[in-house]
Tab-separated table of C-alpha atoms in Angstrom:
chain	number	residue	atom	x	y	z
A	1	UNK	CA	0.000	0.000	0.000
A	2	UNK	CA	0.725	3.482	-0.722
A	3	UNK	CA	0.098	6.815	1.070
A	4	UNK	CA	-0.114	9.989	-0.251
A	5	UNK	CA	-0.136	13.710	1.592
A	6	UNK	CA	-0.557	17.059	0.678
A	7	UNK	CA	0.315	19.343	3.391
A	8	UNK	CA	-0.441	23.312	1.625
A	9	UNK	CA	-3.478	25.181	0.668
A	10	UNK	CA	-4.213	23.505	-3.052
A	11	UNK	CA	-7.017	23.677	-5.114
A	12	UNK	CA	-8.065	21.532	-7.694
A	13	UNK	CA	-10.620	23.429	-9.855
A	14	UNK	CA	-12.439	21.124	-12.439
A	15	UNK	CA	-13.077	24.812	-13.959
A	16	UNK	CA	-16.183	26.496	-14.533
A	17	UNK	CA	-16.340	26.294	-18.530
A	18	UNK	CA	-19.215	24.010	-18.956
A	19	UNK	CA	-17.328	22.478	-21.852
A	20	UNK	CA	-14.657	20.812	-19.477
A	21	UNK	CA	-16.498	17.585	-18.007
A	22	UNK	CA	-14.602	14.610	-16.673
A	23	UNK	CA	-15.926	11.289	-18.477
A	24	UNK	CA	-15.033	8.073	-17.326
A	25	UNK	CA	-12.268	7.672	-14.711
A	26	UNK	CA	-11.450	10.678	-14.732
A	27	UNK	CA	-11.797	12.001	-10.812
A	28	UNK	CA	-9.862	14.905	-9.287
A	29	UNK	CA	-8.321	11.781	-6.961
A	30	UNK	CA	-9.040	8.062	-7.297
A	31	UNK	CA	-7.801	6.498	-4.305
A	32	UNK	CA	-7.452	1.954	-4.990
A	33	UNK	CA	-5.504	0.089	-2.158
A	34	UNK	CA	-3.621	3.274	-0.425
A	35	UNK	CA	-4.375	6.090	1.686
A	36	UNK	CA	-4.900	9.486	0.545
A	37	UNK	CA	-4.343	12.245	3.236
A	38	UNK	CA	-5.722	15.880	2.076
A	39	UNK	CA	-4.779	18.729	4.297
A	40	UNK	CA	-5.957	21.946	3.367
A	41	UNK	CA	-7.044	20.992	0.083
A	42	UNK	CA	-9.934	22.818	-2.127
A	43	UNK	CA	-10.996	20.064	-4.102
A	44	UNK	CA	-14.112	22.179	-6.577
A	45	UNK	CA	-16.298	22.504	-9.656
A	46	UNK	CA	-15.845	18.876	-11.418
A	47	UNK	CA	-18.817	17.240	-13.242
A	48	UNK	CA	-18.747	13.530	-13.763
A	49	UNK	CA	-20.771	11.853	-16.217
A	50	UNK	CA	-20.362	8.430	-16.893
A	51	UNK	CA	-23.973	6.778	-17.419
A	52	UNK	CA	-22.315	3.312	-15.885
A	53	UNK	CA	-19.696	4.302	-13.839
A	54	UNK	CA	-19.640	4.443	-9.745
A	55	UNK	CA	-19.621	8.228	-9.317
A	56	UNK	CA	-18.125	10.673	-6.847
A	57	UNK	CA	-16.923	14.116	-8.732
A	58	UNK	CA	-14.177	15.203	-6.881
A	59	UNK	CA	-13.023	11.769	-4.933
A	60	UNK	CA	-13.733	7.990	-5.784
A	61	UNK	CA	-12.312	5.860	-2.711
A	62	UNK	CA	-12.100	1.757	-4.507
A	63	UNK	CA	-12.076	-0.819	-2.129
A	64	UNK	CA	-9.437	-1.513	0.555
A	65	UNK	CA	-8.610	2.266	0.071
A	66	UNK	CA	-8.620	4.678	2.735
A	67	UNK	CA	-9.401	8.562	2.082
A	68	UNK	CA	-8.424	10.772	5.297
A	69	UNK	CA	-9.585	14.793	4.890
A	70	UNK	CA	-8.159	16.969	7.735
A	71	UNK	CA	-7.529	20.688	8.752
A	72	UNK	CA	-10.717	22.283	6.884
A	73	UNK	CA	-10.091	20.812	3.272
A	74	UNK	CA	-13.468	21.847	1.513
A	75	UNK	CA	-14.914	20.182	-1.333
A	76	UNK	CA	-17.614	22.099	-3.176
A	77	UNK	CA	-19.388	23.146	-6.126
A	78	UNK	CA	-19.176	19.202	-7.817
A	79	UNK	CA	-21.867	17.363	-9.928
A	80	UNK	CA	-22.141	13.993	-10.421
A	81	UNK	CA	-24.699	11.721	-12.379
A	82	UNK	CA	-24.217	9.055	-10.689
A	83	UNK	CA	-23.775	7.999	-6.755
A	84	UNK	CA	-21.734	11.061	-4.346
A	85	UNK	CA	-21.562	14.224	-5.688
A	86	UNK	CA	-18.658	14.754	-3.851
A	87	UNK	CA	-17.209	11.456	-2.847
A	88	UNK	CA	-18.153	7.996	-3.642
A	89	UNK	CA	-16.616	4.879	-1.468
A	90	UNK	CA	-17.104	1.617	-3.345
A	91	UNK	CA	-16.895	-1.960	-2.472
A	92	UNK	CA	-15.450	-4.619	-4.497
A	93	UNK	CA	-18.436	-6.417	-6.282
A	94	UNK	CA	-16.396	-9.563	-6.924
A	95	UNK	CA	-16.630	-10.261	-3.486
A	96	UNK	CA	-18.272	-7.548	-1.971
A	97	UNK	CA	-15.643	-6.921	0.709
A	98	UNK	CA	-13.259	-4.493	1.474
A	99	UNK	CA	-14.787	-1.420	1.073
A	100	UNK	CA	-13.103	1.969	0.649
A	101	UNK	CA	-13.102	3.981	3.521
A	102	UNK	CA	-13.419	8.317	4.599
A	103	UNK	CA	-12.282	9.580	7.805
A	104	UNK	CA	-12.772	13.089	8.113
A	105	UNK	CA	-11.584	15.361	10.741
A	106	UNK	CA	-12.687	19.139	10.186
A	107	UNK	CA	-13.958	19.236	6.459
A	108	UNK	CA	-16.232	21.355	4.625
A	109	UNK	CA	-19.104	19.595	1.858
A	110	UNK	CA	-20.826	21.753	0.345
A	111	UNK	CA	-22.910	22.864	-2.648
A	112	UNK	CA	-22.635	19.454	-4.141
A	113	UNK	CA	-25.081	17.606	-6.477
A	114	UNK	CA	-26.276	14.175	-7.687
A	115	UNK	CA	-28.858	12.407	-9.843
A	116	UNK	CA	-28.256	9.421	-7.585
A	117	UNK	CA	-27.339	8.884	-4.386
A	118	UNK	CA	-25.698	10.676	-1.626
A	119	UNK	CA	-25.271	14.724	-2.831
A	120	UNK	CA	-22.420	14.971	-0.071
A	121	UNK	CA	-21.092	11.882	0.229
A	122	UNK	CA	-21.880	8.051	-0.937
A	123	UNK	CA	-20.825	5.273	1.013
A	124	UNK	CA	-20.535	1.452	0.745
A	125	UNK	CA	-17.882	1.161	3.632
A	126	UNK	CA	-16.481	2.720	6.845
A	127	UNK	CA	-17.232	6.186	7.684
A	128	UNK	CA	-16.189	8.171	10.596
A	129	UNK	CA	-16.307	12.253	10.949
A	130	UNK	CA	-15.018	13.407	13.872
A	131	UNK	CA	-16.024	16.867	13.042
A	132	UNK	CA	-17.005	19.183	9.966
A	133	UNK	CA	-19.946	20.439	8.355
A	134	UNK	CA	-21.942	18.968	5.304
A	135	UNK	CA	-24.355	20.982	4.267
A	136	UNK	CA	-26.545	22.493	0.484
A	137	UNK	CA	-26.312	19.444	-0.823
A	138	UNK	CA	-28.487	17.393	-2.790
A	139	UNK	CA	-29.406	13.945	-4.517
A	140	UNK	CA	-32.255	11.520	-5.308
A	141	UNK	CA	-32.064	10.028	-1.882
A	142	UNK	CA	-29.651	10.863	1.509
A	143	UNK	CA	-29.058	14.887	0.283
A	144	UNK	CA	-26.143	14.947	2.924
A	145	UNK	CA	-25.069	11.223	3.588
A	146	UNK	CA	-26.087	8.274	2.223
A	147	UNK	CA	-24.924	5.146	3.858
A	148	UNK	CA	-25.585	1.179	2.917
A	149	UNK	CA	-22.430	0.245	5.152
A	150	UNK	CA	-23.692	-2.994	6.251
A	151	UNK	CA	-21.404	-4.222	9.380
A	152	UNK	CA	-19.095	-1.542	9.121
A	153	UNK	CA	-18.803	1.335	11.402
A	154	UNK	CA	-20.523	4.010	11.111
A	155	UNK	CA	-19.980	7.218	13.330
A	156	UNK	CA	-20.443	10.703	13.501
A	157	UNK	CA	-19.409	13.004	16.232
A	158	UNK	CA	-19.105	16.707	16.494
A	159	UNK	CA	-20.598	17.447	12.963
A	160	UNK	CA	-23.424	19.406	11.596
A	161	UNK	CA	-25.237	18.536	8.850
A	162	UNK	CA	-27.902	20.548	7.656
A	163	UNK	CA	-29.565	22.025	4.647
A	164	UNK	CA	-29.378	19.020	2.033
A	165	UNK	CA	-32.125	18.323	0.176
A	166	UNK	CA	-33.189	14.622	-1.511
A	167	UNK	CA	-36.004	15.350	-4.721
A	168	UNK	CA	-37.202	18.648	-3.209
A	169	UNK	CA	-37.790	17.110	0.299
A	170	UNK	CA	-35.441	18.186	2.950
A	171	UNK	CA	-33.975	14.938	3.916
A	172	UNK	CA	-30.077	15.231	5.145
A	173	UNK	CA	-28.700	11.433	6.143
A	174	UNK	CA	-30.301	7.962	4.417
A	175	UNK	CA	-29.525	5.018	5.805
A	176	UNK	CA	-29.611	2.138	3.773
A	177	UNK	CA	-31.234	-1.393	5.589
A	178	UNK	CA	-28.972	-3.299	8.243
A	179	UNK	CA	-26.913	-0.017	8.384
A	180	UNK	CA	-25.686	0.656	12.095
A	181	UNK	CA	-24.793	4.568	12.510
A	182	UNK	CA	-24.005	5.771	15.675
A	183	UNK	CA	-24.466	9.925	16.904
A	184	UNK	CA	-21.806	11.818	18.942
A	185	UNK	CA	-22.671	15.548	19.842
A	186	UNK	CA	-24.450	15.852	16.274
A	187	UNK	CA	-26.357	18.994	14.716
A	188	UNK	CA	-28.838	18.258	12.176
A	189	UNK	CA	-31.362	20.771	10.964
A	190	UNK	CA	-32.638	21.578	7.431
């Protein structure tokens, strides 16, 4: 395994230009069996459009990867058609084990959008923010969060999440059946 860290104030800017869509594979990062540690990193305005792919504009976490955001990196401003506007965690469908996994510690999503699932962030696998904010974000179902994590953990402490809306109802965090997610000091409004 491999880990990567960015320790400055970068942005990666998908641009504005409607013209410049990613297609494909074609993420801002793509994280498969490492861990990817963003510090300080503006991660904005990329539009994915695959019709078959997995999703997740700015970040797609494969399985047995591990995507750590700390010290108020902000990912914005991202459309995708498929699942996570923002970031999409997968699981490996050969087995269906393994599945990526997000740790966030003080991060900003925001202003995100999806046609699918999860307008913030999608997740097949292990989530834990230990605090941030997710908020104006929106999707067909879970606006904010969508989770279908099956036995793995699930927790969220010291976050607010607020303002995300699923097919004009204001619905922030969807939890998928047999999903387990667990609340520490948690702000949710709409």
């Amino acid at each position: 395994d491999e880990s990567y860290t960015t320790s400055c104030r970068i942005i990666l800017d998908g641009g504005s230009n409607s013209n410049i869509k990613s297609y494909y594979f074609t993420h801002q990062i793509i994280s498969t069996n490492g861990t990817v540690n963003l510090y300080d990193v503006t991660i904005q305005n990329n539009y994915y459009n695959y019709p078959n792919g997995p999703g997740g504009a700015a970040v797609y976490v494969y399985s047995n990867a591990v995507l750590n955001i700390n010290n108020e990196c902000i990912i914005q401003n991202n459309i995708s058609k498929q699942n996570g506007g923002a970031i999409y965690a997968d699981i490996a469908y050969s087995d269906n084990t393994n599945p990526g996994k997000i740790v966030m510690y003080d991060g900003i999503i925001r202003n995100n959008k999806t046609e699918g699932y999860g307008g913030g962030i999608c997740t097949y696998g292990e989530l834990k923010i230990l605090s941030g904010k997710i908020y104006n974000n929106s999707s067909y179902r879970g606006g904010g969060l969508y989770v279908n994590s099956g036995d793995k953990d699930v927790s969220l402490s010291n976050v607010k999440i607020y303002n995300n809306i699923i097919a004009g109802k204001d619905v922030t965090l969807y939890p998928e059946y047999g999903s387990d997610v667990y609340f520490f000091v948690l702000f949710i409004a709409n």
